[in-house]
Short mmCIF file of C-alpha atoms in Angstrom, two decimals:
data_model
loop_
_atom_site.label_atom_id
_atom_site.label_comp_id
_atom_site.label_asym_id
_atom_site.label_seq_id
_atom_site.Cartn_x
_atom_site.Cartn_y
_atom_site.Cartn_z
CA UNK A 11 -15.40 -2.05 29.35
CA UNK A 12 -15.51 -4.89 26.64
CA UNK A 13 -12.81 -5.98 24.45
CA UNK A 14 -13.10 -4.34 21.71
CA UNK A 15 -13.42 -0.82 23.23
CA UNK A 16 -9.72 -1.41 23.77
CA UNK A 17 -8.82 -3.32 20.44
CA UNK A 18 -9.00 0.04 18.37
CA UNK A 19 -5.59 0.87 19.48
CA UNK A 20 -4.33 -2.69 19.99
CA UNK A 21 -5.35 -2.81 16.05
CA UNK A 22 -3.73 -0.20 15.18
CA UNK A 23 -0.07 -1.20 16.79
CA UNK A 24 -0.27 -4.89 16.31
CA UNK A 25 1.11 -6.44 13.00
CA UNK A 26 -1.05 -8.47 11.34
CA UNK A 27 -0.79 -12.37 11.44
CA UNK A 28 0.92 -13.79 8.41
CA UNK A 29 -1.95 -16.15 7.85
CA UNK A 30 -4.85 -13.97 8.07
CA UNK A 31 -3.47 -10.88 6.60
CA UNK A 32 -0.82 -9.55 4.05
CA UNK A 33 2.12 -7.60 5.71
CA UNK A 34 2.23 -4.32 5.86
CA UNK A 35 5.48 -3.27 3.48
CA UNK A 36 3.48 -5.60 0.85
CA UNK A 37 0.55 -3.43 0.58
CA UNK A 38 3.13 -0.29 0.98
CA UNK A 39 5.06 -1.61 -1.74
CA UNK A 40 1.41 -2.12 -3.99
CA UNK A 41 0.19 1.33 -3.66
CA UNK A 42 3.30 2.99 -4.47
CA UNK A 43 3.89 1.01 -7.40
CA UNK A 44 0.45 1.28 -8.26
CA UNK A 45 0.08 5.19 -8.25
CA UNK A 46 3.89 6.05 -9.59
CA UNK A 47 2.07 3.37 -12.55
CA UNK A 48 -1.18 5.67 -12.85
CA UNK A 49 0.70 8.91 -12.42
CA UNK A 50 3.43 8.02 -15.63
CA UNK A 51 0.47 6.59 -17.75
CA UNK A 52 -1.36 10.40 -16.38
CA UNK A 53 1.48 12.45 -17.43
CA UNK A 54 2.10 10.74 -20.76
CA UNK A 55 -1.56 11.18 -21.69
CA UNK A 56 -1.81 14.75 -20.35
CA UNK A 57 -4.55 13.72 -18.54
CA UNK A 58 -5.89 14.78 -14.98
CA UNK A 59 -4.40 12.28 -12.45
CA UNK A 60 -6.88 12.33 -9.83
CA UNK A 61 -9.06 10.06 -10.50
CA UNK A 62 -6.91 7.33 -12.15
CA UNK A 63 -4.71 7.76 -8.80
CA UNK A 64 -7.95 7.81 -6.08
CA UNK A 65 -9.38 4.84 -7.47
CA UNK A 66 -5.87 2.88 -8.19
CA UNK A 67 -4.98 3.43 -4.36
CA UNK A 68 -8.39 2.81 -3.24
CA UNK A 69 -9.06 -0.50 -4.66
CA UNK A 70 -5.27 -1.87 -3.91
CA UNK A 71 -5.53 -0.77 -0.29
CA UNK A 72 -9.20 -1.54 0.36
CA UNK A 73 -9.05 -5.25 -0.76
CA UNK A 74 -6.27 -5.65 1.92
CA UNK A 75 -7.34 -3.39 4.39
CA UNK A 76 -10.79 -4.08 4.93
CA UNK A 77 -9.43 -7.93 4.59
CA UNK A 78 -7.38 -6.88 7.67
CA UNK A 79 -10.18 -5.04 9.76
CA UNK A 80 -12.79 -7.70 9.67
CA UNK A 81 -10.15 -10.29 10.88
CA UNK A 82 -8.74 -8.20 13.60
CA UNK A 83 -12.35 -7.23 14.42
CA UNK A 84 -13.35 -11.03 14.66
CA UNK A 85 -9.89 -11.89 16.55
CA UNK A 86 -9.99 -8.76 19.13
CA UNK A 87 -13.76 -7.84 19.58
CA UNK A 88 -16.24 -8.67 21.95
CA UNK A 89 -18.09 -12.05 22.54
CA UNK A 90 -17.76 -14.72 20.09
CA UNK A 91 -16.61 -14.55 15.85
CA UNK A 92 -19.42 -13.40 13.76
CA UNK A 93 -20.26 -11.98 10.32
CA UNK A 94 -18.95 -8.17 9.73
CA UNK A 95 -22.19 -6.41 9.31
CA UNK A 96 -22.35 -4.37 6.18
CA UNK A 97 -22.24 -0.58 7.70
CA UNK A 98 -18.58 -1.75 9.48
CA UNK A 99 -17.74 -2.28 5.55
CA UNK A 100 -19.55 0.90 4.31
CA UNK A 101 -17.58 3.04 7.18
CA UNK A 102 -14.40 1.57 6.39
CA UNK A 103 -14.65 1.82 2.78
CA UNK A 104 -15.50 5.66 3.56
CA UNK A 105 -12.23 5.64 5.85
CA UNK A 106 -9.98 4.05 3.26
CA UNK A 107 -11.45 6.58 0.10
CA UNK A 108 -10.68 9.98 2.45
CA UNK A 109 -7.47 8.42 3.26
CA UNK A 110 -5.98 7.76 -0.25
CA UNK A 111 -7.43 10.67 -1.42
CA UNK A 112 -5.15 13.03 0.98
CA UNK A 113 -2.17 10.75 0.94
CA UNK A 114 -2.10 10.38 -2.70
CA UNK A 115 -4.01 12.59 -4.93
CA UNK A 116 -5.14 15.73 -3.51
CA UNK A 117 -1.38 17.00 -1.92
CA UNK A 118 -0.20 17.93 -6.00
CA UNK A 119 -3.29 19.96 -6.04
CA UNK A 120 -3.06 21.99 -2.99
CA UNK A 121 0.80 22.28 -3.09
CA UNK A 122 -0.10 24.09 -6.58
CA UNK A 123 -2.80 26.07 -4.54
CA UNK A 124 -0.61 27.35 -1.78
CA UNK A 125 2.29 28.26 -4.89
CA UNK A 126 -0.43 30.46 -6.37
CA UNK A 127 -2.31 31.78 -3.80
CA UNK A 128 0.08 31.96 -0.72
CA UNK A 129 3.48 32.80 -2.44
CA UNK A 130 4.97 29.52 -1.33
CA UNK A 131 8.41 27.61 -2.87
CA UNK A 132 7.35 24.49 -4.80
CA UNK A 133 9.24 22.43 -3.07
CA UNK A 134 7.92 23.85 0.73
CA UNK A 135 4.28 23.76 -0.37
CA UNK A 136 5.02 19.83 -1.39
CA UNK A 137 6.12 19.18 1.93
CA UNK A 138 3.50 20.84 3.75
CA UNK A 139 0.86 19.35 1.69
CA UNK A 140 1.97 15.67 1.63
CA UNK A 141 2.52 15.71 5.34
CA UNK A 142 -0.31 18.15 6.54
CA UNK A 143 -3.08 16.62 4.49
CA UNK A 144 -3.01 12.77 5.78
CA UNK A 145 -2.63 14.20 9.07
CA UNK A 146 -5.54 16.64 8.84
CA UNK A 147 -7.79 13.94 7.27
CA UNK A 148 -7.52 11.31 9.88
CA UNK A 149 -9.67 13.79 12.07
CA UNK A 150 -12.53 12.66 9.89
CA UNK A 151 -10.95 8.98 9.00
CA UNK A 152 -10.62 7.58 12.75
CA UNK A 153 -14.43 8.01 13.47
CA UNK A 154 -15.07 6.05 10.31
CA UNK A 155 -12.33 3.59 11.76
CA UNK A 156 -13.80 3.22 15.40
CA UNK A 157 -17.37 3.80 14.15
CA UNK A 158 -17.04 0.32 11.91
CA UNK A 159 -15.93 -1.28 14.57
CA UNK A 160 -18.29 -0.19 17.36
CA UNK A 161 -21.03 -1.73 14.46
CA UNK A 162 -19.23 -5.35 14.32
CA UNK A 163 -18.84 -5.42 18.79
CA UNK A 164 -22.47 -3.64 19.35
CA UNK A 165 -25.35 -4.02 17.58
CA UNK A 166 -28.40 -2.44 17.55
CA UNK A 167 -27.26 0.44 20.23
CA UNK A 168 -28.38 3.76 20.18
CA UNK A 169 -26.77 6.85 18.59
CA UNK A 170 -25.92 8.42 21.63
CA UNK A 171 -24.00 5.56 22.96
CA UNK A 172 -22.28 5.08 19.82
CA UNK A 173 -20.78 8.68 20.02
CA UNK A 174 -19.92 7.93 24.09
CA UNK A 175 -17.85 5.32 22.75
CA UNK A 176 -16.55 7.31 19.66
CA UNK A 177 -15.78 10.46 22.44
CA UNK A 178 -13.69 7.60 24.23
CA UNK A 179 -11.81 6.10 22.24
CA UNK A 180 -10.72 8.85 19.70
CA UNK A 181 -8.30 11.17 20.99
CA UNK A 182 -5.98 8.24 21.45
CA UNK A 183 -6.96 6.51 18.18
CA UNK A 184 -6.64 9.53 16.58
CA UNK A 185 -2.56 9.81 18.21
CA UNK A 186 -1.89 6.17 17.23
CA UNK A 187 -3.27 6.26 13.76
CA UNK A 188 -1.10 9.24 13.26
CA UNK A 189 2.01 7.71 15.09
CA UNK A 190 1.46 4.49 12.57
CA UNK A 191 1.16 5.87 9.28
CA UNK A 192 4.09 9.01 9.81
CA UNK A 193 6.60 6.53 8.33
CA UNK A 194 4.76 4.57 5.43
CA UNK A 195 2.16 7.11 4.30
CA UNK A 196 3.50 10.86 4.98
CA UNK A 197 7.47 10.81 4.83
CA UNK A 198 6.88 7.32 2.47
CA UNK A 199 5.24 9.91 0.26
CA UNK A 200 7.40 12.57 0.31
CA UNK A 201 10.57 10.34 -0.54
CA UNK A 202 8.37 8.36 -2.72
CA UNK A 203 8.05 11.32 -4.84
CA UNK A 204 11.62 12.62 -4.55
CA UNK A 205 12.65 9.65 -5.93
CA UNK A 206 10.45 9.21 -9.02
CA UNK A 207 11.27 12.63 -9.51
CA UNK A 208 15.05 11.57 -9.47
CA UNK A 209 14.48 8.99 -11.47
CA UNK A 210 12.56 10.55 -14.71
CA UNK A 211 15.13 13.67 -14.74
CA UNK A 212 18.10 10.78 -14.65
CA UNK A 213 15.95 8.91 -17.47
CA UNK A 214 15.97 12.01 -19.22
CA UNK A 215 19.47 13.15 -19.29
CA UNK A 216 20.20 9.94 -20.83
CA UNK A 217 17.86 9.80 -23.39
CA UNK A 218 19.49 13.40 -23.98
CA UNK A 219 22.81 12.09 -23.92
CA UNK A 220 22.24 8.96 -25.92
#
């Protein structure tokens, strides 16, 4: 077993180096701030906020992100520093699209579903959503995840021993991707949201007021 068959989950649990990497709560604190931004600006405009909120939350978290992967890639993988071949970049820009899109646009949409269709409170069907939909989607998001990194450690391997190593290494990718992002990404979400919430009702009692 090389190196970077085992770096997927070292990656995942390590934090990155203040010189190579922004910290963590920074790019946190930039997506929030970045969709609450896009979803006001949504609202006010009665406009749909999916896009404006994918592609907000996309482009703040891939710039760091992918930043991050190809310099943990380089510092963890196998054999010696080299360039980041482009499909490690196409899979993780894949990875990081699914994942904003279930963390921060599409849980409004299917909270509204499951209030139409299944009966559901509003504020139960928020919950579920915003918790249950990052979690569902990094099924699909951690074989984009070890599959652009199994591109930067081995090249020119065949298919079938890219999904040996995929079969590997996901079930416990899959548990430590989920373990990492429960506190900034699902509950960050949900108390995100509670608070804006708070916020624009407390706005608008004193507007009412004044």
């Amino acid at each position: 077993m090389y190196v970077g068959q085992s770096a997927p989950t070292l990656l995942l649990v390590a934090g990155p180096p203040p010189s190579r990497c922004t910290p963590p709560f920074l790019i946190h604190q930039r997506w929030y701030r970045r969709c609450m931004y896009f979803n006001q600006v949504s609202e006010a405009r009665g406009v749909d906020r999916f896009l404006p909120v994918l592609c907000a939350s996309t482009a703040v978290n891939t710039s760091a992100a992918i930043a991050k992967d190809s310099a943990f890639a380089k510092m963890f993988g196998s054999g010696a520093p080299r360039r980041v071949p482009g499909a490690s970049y196409a899979l993780w820009l894949a990875r990081d699209a699914v994942s904003m899109a279930c963390i921060f646009a599409l849980p409004p949409y299917i909270a509204l579903y499951m209030q139409e269709r299944a009966g559901y409170t509003e504020r139960s069907s928020q919950l579920f959503a915003q918790l249950g939909t990052p979690v569902a989607a990094q099924a699909t998001v951690t074989w984009l995840h070890l599959g652009g990194l199994d591109h930067y450690n081995r090249r020119g391997v065949s298919i079938n021993a890219r999904i040996e190593f995929l079969r590997a290494e996901y079930g416990k990718t899959l548990v430590a991707r989920i373990a990492r992002g429960l506190s900034p990404y699902f509950l960050g979400a949900v108390i995100n949201k509670d608070a804006r919430k708070a916020m624009h009702q407390l706005a608008c009692r004193d507007r009412a007021s004044s």
